[in-house]
Tab-separated table of C-alpha atoms in Angstrom:
chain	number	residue	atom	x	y	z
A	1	UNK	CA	92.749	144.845	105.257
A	2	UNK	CA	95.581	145.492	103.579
A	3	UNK	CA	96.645	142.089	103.630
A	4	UNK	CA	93.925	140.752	101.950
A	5	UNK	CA	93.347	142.800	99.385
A	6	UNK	CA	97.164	141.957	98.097
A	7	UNK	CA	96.090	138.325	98.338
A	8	UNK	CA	93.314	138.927	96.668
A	9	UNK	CA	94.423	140.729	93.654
A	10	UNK	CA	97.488	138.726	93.662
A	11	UNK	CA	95.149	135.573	93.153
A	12	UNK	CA	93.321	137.273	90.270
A	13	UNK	CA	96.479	138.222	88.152
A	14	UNK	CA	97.549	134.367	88.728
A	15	UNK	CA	93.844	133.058	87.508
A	16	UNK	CA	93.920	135.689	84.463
A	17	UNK	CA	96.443	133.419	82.717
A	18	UNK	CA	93.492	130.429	82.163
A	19	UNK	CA	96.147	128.074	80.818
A	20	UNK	CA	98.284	127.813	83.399
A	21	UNK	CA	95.789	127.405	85.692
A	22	UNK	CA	94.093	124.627	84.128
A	23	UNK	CA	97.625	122.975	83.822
A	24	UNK	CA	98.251	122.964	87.425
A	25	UNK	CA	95.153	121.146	87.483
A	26	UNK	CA	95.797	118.880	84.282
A	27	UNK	CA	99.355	117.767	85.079
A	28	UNK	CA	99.097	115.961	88.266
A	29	UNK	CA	95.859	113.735	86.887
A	30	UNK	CA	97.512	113.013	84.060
A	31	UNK	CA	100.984	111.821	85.699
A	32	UNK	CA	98.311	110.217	88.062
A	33	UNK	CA	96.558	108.277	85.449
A	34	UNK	CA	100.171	107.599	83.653
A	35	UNK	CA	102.081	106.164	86.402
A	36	UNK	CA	99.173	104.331	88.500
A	37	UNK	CA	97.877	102.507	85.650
A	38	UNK	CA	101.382	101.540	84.073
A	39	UNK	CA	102.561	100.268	87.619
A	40	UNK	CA	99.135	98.841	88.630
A	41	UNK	CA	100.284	95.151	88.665
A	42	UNK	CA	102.940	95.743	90.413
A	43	UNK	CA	100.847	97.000	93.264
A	44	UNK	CA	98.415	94.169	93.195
A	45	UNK	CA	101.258	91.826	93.438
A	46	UNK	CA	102.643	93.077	96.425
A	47	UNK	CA	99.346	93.142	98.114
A	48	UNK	CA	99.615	89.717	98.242
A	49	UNK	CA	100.602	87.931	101.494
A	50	UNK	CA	103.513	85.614	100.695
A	51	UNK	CA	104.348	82.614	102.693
A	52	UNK	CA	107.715	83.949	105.191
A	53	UNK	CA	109.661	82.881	108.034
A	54	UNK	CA	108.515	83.443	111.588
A	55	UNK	CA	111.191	82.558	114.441
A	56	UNK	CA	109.884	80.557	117.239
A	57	UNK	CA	110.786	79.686	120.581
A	58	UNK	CA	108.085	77.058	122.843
A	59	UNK	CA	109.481	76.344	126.010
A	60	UNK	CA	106.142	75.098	127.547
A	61	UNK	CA	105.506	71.488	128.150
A	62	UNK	CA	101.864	71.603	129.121
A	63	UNK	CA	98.348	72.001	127.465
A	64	UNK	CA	98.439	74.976	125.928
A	65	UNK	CA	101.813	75.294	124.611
A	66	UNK	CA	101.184	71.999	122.589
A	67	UNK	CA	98.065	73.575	121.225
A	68	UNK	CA	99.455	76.347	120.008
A	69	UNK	CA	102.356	74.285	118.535
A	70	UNK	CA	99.445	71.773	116.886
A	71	UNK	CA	97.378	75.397	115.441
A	72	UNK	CA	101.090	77.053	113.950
A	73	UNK	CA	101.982	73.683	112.190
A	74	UNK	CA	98.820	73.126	110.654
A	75	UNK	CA	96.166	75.499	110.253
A	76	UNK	CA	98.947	78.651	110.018
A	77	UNK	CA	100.803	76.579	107.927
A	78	UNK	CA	99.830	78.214	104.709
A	79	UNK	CA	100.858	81.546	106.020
A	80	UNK	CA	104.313	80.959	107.768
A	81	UNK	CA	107.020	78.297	108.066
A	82	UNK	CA	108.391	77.874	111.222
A	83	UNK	CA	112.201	78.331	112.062
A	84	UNK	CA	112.391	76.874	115.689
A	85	UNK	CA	115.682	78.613	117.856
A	86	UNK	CA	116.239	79.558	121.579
A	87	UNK	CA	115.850	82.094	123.703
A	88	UNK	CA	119.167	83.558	123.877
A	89	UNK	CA	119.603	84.201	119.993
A	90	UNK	CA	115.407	85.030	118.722
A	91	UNK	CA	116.421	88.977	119.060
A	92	UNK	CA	120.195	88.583	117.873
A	93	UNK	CA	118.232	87.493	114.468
A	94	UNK	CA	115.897	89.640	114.383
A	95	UNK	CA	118.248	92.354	115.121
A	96	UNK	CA	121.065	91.308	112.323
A	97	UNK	CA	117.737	91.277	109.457
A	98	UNK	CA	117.722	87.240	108.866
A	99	UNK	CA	113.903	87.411	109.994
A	100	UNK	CA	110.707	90.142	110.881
A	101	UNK	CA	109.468	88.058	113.467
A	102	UNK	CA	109.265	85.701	116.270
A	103	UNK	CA	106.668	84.214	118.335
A	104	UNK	CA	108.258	83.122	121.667
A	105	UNK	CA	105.864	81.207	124.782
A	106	UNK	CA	107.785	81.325	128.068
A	107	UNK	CA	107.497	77.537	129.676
A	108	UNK	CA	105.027	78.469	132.807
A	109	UNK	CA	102.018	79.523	130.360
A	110	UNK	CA	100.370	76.693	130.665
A	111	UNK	CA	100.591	76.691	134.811
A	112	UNK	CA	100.084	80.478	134.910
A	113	UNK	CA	96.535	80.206	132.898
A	114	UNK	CA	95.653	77.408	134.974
A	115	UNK	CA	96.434	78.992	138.207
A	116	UNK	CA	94.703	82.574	136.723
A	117	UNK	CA	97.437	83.963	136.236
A	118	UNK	CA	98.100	87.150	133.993
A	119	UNK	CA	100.211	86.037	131.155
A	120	UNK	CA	101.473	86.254	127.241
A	121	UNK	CA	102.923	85.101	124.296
A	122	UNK	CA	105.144	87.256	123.253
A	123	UNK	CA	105.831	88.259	119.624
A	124	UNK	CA	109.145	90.359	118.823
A	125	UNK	CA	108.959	92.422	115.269
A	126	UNK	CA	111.383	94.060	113.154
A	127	UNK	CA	108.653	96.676	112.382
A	128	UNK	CA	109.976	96.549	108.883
A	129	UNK	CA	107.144	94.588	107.058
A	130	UNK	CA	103.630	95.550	108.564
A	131	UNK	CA	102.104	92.519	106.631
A	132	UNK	CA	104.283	90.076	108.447
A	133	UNK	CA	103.691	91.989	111.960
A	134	UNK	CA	99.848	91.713	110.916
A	135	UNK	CA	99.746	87.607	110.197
A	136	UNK	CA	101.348	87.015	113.083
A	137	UNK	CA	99.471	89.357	115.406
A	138	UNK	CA	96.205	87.979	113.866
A	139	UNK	CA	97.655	84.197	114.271
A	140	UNK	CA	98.266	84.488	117.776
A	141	UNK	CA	94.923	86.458	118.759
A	142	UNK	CA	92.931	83.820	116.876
A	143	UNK	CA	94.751	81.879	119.275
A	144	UNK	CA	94.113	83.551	122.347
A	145	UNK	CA	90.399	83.594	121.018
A	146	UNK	CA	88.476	82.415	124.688
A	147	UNK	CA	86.670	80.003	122.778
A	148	UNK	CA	88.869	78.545	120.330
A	149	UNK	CA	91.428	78.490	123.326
A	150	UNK	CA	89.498	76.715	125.745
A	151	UNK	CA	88.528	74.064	122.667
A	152	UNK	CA	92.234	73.841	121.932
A	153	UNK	CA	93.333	73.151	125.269
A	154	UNK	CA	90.471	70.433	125.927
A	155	UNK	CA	91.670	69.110	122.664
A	156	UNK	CA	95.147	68.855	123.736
A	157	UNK	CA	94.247	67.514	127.386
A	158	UNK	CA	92.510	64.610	126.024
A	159	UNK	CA	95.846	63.364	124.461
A	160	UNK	CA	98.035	63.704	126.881
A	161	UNK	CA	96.101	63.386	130.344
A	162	UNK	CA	95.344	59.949	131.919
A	163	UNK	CA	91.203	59.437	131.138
A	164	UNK	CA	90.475	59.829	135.232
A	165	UNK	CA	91.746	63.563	135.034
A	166	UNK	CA	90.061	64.934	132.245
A	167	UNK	CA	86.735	65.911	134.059
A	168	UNK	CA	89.064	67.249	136.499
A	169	UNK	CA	91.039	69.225	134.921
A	170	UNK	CA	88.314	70.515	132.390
A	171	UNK	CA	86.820	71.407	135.237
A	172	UNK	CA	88.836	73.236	136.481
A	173	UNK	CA	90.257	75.568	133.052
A	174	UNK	CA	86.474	76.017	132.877
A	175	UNK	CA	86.128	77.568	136.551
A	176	UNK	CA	89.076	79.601	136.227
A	177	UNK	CA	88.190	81.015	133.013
A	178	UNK	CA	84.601	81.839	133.687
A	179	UNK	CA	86.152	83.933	136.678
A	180	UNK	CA	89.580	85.323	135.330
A	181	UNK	CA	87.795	85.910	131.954
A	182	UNK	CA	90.389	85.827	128.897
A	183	UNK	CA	93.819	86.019	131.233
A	184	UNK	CA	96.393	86.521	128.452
A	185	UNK	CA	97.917	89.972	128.017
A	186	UNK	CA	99.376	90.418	124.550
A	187	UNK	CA	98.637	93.454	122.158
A	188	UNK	CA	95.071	94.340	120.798
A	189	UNK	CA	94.583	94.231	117.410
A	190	UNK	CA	91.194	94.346	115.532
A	191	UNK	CA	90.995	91.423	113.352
A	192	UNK	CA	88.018	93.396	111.746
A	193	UNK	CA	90.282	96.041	109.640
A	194	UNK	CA	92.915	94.161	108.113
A	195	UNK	CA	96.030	96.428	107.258
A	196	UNK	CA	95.404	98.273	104.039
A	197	UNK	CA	97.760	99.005	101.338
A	198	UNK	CA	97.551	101.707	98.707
A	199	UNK	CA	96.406	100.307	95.177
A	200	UNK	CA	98.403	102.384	92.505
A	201	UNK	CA	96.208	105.229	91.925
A	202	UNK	CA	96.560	105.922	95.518
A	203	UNK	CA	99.842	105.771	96.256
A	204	UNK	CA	100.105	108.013	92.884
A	205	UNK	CA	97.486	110.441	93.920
A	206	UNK	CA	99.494	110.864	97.820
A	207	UNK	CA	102.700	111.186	95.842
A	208	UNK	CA	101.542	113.840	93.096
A	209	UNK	CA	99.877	115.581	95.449
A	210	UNK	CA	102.328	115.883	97.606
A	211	UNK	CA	104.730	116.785	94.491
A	212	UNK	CA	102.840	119.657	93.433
A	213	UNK	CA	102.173	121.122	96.800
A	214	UNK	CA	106.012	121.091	97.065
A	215	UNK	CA	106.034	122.859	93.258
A	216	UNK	CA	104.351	125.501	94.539
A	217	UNK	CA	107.012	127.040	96.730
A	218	UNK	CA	108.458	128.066	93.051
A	219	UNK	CA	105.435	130.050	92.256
A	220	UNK	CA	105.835	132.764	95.175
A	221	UNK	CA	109.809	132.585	95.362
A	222	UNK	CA	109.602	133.740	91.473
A	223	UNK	CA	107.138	136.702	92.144
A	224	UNK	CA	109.512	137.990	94.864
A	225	UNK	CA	112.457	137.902	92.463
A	226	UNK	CA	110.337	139.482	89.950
A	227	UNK	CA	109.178	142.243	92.527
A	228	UNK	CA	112.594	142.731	93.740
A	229	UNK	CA	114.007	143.619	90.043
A	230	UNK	CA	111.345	145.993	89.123
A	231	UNK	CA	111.987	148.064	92.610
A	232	UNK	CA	108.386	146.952	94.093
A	233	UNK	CA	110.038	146.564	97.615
A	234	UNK	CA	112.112	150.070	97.386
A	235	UNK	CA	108.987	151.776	96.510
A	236	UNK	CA	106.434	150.338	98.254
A	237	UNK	CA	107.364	152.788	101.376
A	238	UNK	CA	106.046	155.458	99.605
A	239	UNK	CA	102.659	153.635	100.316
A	240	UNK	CA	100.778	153.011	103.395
A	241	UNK	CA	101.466	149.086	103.039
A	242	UNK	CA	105.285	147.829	104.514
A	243	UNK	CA	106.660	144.885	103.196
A	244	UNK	CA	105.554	142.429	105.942
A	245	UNK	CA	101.879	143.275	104.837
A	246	UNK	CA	103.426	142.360	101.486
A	247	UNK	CA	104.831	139.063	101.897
A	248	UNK	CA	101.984	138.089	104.146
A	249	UNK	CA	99.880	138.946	101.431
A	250	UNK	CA	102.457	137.003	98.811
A	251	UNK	CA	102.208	133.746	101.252
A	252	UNK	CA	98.422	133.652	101.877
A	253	UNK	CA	97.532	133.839	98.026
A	254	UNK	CA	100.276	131.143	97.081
A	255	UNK	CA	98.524	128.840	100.189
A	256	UNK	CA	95.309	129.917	98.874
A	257	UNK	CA	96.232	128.826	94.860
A	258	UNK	CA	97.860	125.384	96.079
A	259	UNK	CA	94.616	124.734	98.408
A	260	UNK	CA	92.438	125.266	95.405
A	261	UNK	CA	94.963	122.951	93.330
A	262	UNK	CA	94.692	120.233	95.895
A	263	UNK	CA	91.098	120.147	96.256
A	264	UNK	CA	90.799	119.650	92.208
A	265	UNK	CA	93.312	116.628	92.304
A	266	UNK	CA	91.456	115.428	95.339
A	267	UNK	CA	87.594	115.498	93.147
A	268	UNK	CA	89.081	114.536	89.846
A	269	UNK	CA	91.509	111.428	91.227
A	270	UNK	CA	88.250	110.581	93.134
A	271	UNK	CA	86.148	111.011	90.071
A	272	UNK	CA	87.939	109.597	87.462
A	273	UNK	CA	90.003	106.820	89.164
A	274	UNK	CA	88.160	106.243	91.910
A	275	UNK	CA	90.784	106.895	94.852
A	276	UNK	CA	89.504	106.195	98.323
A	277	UNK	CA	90.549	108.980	100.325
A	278	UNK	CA	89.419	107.916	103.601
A	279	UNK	CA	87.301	109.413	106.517
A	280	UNK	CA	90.263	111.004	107.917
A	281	UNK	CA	89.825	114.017	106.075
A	282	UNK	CA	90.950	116.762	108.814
A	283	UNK	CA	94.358	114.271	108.146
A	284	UNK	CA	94.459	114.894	105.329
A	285	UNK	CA	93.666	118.645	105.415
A	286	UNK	CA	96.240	119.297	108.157
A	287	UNK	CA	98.914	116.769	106.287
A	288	UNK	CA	98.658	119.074	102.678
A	289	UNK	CA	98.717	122.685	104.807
A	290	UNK	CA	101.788	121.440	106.740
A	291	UNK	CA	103.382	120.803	102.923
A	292	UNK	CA	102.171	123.904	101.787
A	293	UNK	CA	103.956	126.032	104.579
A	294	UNK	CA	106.912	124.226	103.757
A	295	UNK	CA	106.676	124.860	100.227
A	296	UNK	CA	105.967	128.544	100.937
A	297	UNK	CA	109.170	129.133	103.783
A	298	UNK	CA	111.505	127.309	100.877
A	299	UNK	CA	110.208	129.744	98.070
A	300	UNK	CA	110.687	132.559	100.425
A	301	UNK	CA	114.079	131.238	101.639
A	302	UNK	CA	115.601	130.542	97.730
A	303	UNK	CA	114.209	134.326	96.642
A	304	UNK	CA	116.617	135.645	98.987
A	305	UNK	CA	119.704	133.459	98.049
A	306	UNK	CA	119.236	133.557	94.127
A	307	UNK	CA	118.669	136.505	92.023
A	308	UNK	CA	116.933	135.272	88.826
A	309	UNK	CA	113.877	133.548	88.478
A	310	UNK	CA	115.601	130.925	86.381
A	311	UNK	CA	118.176	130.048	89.107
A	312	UNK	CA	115.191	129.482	91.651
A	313	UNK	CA	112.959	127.559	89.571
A	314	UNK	CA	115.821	125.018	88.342
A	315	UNK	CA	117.822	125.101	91.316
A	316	UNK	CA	114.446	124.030	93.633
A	317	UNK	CA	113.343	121.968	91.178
A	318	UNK	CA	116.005	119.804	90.523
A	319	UNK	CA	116.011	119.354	94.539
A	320	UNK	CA	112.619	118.738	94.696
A	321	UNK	CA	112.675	115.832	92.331
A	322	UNK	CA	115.686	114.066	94.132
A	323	UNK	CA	114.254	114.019	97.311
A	324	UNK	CA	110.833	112.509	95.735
A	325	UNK	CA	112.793	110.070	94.115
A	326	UNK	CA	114.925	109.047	96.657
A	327	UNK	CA	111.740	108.503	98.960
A	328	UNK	CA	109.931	107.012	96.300
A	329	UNK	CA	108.108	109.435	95.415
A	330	UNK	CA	107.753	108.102	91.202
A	331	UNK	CA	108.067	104.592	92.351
A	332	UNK	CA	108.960	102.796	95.435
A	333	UNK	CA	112.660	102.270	95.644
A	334	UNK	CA	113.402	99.579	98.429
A	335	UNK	CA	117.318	100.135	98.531
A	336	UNK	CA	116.676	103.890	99.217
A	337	UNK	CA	114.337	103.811	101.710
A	338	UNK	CA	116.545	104.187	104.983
A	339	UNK	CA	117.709	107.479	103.593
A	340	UNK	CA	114.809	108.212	101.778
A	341	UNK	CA	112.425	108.233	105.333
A	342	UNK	CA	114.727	110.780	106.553
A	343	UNK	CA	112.905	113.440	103.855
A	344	UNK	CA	110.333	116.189	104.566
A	345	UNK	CA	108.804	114.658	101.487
A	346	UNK	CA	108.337	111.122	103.569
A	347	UNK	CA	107.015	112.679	105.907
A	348	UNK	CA	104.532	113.895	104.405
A	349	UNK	CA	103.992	110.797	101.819
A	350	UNK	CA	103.770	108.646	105.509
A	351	UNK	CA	101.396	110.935	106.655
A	352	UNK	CA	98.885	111.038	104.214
A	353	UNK	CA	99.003	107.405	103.498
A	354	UNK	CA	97.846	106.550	106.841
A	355	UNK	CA	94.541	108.890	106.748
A	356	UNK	CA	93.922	107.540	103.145
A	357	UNK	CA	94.054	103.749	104.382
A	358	UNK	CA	92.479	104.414	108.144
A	359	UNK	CA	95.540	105.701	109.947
A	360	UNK	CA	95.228	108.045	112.898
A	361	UNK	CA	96.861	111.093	114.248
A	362	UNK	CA	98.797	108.673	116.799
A	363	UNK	CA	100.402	106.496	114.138
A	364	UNK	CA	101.826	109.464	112.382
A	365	UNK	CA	102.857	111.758	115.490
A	366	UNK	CA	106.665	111.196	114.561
A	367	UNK	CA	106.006	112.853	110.677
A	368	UNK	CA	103.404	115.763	111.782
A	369	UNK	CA	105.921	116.770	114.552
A	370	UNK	CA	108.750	116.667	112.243
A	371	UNK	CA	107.261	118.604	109.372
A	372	UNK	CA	105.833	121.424	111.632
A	373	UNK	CA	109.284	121.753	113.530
A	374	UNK	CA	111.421	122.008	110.139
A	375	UNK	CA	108.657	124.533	109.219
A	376	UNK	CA	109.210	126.927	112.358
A	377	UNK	CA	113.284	126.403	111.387
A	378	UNK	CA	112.802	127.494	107.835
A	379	UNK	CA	110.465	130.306	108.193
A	380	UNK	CA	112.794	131.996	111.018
A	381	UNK	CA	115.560	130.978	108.543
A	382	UNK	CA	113.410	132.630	105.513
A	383	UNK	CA	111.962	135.554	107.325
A	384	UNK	CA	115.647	136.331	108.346
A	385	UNK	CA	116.930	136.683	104.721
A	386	UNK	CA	114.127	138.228	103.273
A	387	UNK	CA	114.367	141.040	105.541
A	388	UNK	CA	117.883	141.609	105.351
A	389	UNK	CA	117.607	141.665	101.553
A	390	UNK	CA	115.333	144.063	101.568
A	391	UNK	CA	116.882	146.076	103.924
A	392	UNK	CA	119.869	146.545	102.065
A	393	UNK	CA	118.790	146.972	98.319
């Protein structure tokens, strides 16, 4: 109970100054509506898809291999220009950057379909460009199609077969396929949800939200500063509330505050901008609280290293805003991205981009598990300090 009520009345005394309130409200739309509309065309350009490379390696001689050869040099030749290589050196290339991706058909496909066998055409990726992994994906699915195989094939045979076999060996695709089904074995992909990429007021609204849930973490280290210089931890024992009813109380009204702040930027980026959030919203929810925490434990952490209010609030600030810009954060910065995905605040950023375009919990297992592991190491770390301050003022 005692808890609570500290969180409670904490929470009034920070809603009794109405202008600062309605800033922490106000700032983030308006850096939202600055920065997303002043980099919008930059954002619709890169949501083209350009023409690129794709390596390729055919080693079959039969049916299907010349199909697919006939469908990449025509009808996927607006999309990709083929770079033909071998075997032994596709990965070296894709390994030393030159190219994202490679198709690569092994030279028994043709047999092994024919025989109903299980099979594939294999497609190597950089994973750097998920645009490029996407085309070619949906390029060699389309391919795999049962019908527009079994047309290409039949299309193929009757070009290169003597006329006496083609019955035959129509006949015989068509029996084997009617009982083996579709017989390749290459990655699903749903040709029905296209990858999406943020427009600018998204990737603004992530990136400010994100931002200011970070911010926040200056708001609670401050009030323990302030607390600490006007003696509220050396005489709170002569009440019946100790300090870790305190703090707890400190932490759950600065999560409360910056839950309130993100639901506002949340209805007014929706509202005013019209920022597609997603269904994902228990992402989303989780994403922000994990940020929060994180906020809170480095608030905590700097109260107990600095001893002015001014030290904390510059000193985390100035951090803050490096690590958003160096993960792009204001706006992306391709040359810092290796470092910058090694951030809390990529993390994060990676996270809630995914629920806002469709992502699910699975593609963004690596970020979750890394933000709530750095939060268990920062709140032991934080908890730590704070009570050995205390203890020995």
């Amino acid at each position: 109970m005692n808890i609570l009520n500290i969180a409670i009345n904490l929470f009034k005394l920070r809603i009794r100054n109405k202008l600062s309130f309605i800033l922490i409200i106000l700032m983030p739309i308006l850096m939202i509506f600055i920065m997303g509309y002043a980099l919008k065309p930059s954002f619709e350009a890169n949501n083209t898809i350009k023409k690129f490379k794709v390596l390729y390696v055919n080693e079959d001689k039969g049916a299907i291999g010349k199909a697919f050869d006939n469908m990449l040099h025509n009808e996927a030749s607006k999309y990709v220009d083929v770079v033909n290589t071998t075997t032994t050196s596709v990965q070296s290339q894709i390994d030393r950057g030159k190219y994202d991706e490679a198709i690569v058909i092994s030279n028994n496909l043709s047999a092994s379909v024919l025989k109903g066998q299980k099979c594939s055409i294999k497609i190597i990726s950089s994973d750097k460009d998920e645009i490029k992994a996407y085309v070619v994906n949906s390029l060699v699915n389309s391919f795999v199609n049962f019908t527009n195989t079994q047309t290409a094939i039949l299309k193929s045979y009757s070009h290169n077969l003597p006329q006496a076999n083609i019955t035959e060996e129509a006949q015989k695709l068509t029996k084997v396929q009617s009982f083996y089904g579709n017989t390749f074995t290459i990655r699903k992909l749903n040709l029905m949800s296209p990858i999406k990429k943020l427009s600018s007021y998204q990737y603004f609204t992530a990136s400010m939200l994100l931002f200011f849930m970070m911010m926040s973490g200056i708001g609670i280290g401050n009030n323990i500063i302030k607390e600490r210089s006007e003696k509220i931890y050396t005489r709170i024992n002569s009440f019946p509330v100790n300090k870790s009813e305190y703090l707890l109380g400190q932490i759950i009204c600065n999560v409360t505050t910056s839950i309130f702040q993100a639901i506002a930027i949340i209805l007014f980026s929706a509202l005013l901008f019209g920022v597609n959030f997603g269904n994902n919203f228990v992402g989303i929810a989780i994403s922000l609280l994990l940020i929060i925490l994180l906020s809170s434990s480095l608030g905590v952490l700097f109260s107990s290293i600095v001893n002015s209010q001014k030290a904390l609030s510059t000193g985390l600030c100035l951090i803050l805003w490096f690590i958003a810009f160096m993960s792009g954060g204001f706006t992306p910065v391709p040359s810092l991205e290796p470092i910058g995905k090694l951030t809390f605040y990529s993390w994060g950023f990676h996270a809630l981009a995914s629920f806002m375009t469709g992502g699910t919990f699975k593609t963004v297992t690596f970020e979750l598990t890394s933000l709530a592991v750095l939060i268990i190491v920062l709140w032991t770390a934080s908890l730590a300090l704070f009570n050995w301050r205390s203890q020995n003022e």
